[in-house]
mmCIF file of C-alpha atoms in Angstrom:
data_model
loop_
_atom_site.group_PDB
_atom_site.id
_atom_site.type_symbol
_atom_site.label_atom_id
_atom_site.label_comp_id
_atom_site.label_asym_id
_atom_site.label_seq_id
_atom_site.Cartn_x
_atom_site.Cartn_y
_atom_site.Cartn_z
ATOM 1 C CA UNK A 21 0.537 5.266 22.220
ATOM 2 C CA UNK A 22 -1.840 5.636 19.637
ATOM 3 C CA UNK A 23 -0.602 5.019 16.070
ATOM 4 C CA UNK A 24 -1.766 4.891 12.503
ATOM 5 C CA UNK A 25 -0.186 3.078 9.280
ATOM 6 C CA UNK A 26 -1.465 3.939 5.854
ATOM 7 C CA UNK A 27 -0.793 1.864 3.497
ATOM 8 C CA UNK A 28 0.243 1.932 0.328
ATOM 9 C CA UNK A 29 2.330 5.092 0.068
ATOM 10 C CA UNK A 30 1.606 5.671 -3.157
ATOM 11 C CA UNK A 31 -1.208 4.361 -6.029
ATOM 12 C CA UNK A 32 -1.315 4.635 -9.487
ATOM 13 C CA UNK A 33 -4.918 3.728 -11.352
ATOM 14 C CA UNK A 34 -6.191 4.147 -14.387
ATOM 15 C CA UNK A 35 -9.618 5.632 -14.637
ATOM 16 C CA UNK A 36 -12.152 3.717 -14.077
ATOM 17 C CA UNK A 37 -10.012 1.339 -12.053
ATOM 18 C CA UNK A 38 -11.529 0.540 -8.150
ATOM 19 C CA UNK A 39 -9.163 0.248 -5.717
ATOM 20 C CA UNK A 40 -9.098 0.323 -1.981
ATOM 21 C CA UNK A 41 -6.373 2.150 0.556
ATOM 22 C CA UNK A 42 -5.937 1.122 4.380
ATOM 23 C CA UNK A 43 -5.750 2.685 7.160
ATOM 24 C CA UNK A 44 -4.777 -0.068 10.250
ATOM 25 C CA UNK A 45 -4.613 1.517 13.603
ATOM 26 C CA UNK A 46 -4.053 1.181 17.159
ATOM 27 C CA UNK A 47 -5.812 3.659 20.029
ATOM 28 C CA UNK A 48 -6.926 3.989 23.266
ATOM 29 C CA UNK A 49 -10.639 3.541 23.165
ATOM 30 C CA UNK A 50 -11.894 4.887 19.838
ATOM 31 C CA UNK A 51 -13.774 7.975 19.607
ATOM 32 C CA UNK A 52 -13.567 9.047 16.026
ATOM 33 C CA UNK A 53 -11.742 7.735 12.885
ATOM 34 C CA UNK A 54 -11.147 10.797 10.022
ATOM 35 C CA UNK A 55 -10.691 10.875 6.541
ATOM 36 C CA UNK A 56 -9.276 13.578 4.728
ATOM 37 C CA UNK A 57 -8.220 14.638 1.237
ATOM 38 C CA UNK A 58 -5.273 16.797 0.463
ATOM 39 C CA UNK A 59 -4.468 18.374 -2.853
ATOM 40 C CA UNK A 60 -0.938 19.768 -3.267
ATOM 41 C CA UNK A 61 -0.213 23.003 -1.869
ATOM 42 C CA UNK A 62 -3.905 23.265 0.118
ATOM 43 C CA UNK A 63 -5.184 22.408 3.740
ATOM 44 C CA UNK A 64 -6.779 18.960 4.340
ATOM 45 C CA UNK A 65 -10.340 18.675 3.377
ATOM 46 C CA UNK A 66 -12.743 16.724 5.604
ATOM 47 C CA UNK A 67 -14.383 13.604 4.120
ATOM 48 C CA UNK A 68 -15.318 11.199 6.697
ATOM 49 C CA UNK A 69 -15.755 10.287 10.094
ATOM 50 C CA UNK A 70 -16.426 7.029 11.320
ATOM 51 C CA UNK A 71 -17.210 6.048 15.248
ATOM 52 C CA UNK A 72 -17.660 2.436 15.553
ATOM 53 C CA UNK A 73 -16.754 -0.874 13.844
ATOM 54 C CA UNK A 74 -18.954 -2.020 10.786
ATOM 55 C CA UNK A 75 -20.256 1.833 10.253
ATOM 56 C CA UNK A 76 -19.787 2.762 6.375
ATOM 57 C CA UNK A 77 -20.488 6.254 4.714
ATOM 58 C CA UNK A 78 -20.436 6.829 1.335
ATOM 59 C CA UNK A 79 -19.823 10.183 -0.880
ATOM 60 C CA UNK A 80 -19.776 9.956 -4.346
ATOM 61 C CA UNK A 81 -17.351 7.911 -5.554
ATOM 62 C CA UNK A 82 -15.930 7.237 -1.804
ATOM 63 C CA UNK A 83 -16.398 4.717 0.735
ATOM 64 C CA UNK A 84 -14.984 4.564 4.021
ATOM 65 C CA UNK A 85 -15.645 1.426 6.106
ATOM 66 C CA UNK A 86 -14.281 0.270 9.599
ATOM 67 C CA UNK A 87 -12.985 -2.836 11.538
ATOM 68 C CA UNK A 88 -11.799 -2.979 15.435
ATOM 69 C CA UNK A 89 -8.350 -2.414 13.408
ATOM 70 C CA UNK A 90 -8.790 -0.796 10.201
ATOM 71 C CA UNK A 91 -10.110 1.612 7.875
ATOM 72 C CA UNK A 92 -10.631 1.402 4.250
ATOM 73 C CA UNK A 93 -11.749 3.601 1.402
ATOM 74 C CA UNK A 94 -12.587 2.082 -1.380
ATOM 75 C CA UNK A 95 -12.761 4.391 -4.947
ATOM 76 C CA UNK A 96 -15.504 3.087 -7.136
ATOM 77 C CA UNK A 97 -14.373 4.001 -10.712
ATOM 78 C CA UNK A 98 -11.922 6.695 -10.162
ATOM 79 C CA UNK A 99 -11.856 10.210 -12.493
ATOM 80 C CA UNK A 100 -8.652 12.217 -12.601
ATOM 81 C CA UNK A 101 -9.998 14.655 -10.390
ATOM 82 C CA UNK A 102 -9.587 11.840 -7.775
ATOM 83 C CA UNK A 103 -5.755 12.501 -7.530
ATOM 84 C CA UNK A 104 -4.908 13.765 -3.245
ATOM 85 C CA UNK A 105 -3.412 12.465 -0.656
ATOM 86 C CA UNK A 106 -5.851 10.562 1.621
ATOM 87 C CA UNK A 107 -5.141 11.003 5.024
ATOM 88 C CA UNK A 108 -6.689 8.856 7.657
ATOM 89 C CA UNK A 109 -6.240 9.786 11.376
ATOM 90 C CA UNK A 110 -7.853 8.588 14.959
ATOM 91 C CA UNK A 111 -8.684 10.074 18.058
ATOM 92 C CA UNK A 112 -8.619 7.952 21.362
ATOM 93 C CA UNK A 113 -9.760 8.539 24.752
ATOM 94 C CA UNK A 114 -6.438 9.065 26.473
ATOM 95 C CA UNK A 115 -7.969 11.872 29.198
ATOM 96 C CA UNK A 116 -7.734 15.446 28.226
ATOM 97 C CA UNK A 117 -6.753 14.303 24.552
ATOM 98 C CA UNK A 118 -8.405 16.337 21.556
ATOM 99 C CA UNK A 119 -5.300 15.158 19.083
ATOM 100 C CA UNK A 120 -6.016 13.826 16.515
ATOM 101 C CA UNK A 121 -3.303 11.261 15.351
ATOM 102 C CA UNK A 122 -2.535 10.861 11.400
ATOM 103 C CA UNK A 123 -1.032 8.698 9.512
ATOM 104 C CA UNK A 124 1.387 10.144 6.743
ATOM 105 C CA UNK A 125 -1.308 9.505 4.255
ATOM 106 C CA UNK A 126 -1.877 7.645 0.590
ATOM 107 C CA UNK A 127 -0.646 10.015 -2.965
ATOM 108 C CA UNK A 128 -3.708 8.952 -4.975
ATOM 109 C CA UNK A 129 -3.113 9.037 -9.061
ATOM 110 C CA UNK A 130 -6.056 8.349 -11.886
ATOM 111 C CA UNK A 131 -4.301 8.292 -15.070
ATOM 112 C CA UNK A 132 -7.071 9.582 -17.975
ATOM 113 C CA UNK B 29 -19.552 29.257 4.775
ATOM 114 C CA UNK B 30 -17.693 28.455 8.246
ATOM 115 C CA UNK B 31 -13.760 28.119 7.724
ATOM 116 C CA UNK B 32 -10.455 28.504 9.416
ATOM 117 C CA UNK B 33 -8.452 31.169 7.610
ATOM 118 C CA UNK B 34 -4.701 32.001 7.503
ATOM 119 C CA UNK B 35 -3.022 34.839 7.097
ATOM 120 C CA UNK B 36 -0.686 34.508 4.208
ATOM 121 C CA UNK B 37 -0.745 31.590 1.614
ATOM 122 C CA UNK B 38 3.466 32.161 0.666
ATOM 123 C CA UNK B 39 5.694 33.962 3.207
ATOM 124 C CA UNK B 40 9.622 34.457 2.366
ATOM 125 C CA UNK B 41 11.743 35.278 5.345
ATOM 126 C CA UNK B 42 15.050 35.742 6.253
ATOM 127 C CA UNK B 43 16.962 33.940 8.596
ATOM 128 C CA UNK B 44 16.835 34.937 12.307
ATOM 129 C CA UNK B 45 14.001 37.060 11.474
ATOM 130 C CA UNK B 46 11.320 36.829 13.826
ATOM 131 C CA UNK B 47 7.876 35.566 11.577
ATOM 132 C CA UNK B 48 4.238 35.568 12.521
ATOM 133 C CA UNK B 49 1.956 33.311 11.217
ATOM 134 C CA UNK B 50 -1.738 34.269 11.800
ATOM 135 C CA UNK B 51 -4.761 31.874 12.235
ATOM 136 C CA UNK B 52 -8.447 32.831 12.526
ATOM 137 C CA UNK B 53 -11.833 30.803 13.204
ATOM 138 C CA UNK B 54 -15.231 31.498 12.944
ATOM 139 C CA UNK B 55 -16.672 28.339 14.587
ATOM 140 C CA UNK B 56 -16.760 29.567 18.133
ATOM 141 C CA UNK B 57 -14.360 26.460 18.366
ATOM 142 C CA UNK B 58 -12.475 25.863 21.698
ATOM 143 C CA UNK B 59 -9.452 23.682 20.396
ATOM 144 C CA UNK B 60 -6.969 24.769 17.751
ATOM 145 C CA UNK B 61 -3.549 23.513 16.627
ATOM 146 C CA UNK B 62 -0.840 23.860 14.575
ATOM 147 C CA UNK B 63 0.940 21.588 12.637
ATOM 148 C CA UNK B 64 3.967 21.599 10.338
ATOM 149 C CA UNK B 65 3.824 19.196 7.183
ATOM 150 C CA UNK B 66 6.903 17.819 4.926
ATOM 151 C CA UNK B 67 7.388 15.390 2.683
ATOM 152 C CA UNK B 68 7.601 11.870 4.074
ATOM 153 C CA UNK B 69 7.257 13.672 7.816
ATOM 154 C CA UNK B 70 3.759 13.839 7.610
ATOM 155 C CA UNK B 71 1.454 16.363 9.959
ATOM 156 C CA UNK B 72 3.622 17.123 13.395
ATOM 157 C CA UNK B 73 1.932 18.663 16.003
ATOM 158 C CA UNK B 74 3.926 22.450 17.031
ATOM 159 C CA UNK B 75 1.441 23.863 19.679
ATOM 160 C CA UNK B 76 -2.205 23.542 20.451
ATOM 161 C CA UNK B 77 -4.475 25.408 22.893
ATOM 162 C CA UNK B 78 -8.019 23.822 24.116
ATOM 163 C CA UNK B 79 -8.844 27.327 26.016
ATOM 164 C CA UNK B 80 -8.026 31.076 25.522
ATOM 165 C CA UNK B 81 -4.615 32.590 27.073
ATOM 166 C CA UNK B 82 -4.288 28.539 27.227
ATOM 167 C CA UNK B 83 -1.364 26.174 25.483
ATOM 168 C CA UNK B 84 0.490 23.143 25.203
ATOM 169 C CA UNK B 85 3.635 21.804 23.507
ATOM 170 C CA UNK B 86 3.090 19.064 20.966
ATOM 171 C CA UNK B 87 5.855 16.710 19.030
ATOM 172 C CA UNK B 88 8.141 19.333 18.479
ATOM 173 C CA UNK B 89 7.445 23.145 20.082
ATOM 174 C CA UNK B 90 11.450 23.785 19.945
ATOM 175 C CA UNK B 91 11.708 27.142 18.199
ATOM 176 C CA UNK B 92 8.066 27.804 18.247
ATOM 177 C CA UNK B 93 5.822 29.701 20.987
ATOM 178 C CA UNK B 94 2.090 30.730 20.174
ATOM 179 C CA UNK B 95 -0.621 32.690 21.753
ATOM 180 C CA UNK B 96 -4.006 32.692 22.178
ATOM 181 C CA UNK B 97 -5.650 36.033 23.144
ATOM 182 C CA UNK B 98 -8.915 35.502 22.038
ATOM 183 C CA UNK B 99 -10.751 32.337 21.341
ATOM 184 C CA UNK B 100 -10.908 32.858 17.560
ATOM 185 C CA UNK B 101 -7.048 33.786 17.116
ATOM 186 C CA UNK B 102 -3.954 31.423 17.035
ATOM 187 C CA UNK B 103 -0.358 32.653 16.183
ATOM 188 C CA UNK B 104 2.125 31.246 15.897
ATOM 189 C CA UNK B 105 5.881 32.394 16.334
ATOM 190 C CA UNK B 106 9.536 31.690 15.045
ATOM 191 C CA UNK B 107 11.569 33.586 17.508
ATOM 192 C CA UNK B 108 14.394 33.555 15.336
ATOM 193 C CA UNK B 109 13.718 31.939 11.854
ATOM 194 C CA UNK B 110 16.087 28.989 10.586
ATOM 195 C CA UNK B 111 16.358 27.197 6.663
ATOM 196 C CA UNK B 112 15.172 23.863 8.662
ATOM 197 C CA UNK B 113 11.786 25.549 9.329
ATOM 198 C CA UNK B 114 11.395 26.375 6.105
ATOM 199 C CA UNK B 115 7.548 24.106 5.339
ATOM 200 C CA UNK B 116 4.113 24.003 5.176
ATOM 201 C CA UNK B 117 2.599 25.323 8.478
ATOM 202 C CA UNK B 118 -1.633 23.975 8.606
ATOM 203 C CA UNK B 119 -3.708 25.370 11.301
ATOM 204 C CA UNK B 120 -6.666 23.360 12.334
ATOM 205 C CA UNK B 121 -9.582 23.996 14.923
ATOM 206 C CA UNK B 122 -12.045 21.753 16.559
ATOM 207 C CA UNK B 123 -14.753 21.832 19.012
ATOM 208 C CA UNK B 124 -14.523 20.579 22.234
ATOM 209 C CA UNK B 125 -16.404 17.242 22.487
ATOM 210 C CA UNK B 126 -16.192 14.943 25.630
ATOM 211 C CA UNK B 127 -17.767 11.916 23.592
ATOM 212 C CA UNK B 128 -17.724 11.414 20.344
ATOM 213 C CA UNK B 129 -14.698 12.763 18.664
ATOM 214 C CA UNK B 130 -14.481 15.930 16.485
ATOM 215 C CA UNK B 131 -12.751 16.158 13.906
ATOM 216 C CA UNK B 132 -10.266 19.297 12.670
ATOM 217 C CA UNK B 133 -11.452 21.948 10.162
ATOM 218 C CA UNK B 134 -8.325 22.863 8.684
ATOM 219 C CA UNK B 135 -6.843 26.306 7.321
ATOM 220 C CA UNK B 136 -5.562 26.337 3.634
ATOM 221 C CA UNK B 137 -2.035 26.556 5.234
ATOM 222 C CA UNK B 138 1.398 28.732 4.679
ATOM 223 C CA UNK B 139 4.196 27.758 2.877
ATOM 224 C CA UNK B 140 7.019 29.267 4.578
ATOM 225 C CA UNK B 141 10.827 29.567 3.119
ATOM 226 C CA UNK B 142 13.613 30.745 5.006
ATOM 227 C CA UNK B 143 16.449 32.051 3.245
#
């Protein structure tokens, strides 16, 4: 079964402080890893997708890279306006299967 | 600007009403889901339909059905509304794609309260 653990829960910074969050996960033949942002009360927002290990992308002051068993964006000199939940998820290649799997996600804070 | 777009942003219902909640695409996408979202839950898959007048059950369909008339449309229903589906309801559409995956364009979502 395909799984993913995001780790930590919950991260305080202050601004201007780098930091990374993890995604570790465990699938069937990787087609896709996804990173999304959430702010309270909206729909996920599409940031990333990543398809094979040692592919990076970069946005801003985002980037996602990827291992065989992880995921990690790392925010370069966070703002305030850089407070969401991150969500990572995967999809596999489990036949038929357009899930996507998610991980409960990181609650990002930048302190001014 | 292409987007997935649901019906009501706050819906307040009574219990063992029966509630509608609409979803629309304009991606010509063939998959679309629905997903219910609480704190320390996470996303949970309700129902999700790769074809029209097609469906499946996900984690937890019990007190849910949908339908899927057209490819652009995806309701979802609470036969008879209870205070433990009171949440955030997301619906998210993707395009079909054998290789590579494809990821979900979500909807803004619907926070539901049953009272």
């Amino acid at each position: 079964e395909d799984q993913v653990t995001q780790s930590p829960e919950a991260l305080r910074l202050q601004e201007g402080e780098s930091s990374s969050l993890n995604c570790s996960y465990t699938v069937s033949g990787l087609r896709g890893l996804f990173w999304y942002r959430q702010d309270p009360g909206k729909g996920p927002e599409f940031l990333f997708t990543l398809y094979s290990a040692g592919e990076e992308k970069e946005k801003e002051r985002l980037k996602a890279t990827l291992t065989k068993k992880e995921s990690f964006l790392h925010i370069t000199a966070p703002k305030p306006e850089d407070s969401a939940t991150y969500l990572c998820a995967v999809q596999g290649d489990k036949s038929g299967s357009e899930k996507l799997v998610f991980g409960k996600g990181t609650k990002l804070t930048v302190n001014p | 600007d292409v987007k997935v777009t649901q019906s009501s942003r706050y819906l307040v219902k009574r219990t063992g009403e029966k509630v509608f909640l609409e979803c629309v695409q304009d991606m010509d996408h063939e998959n679309m889901f629905w997903y219910r979202q609480d704190p320390g839950l996470g996303l949970r898959l309700i129902y999700f339909s790769y074809d029209v007048k097609m469906k499946e059950k996900g984690d937890i369909p019990e007190g849910y059905s949908v339908s899927r008339e057209k490819k652009e449309r995806f309701s979802l229903i609470l036969e008879s509304a209870s205070t433990n589906q009171t949440s955030m309801y997301l619906c998210a559409s993707s395009l079909l794609s054998p290789g590579q995956g494809a990821g979900y364009t979500f909807g803004s979502g619907t926070r539901l309260t049953v009272v």
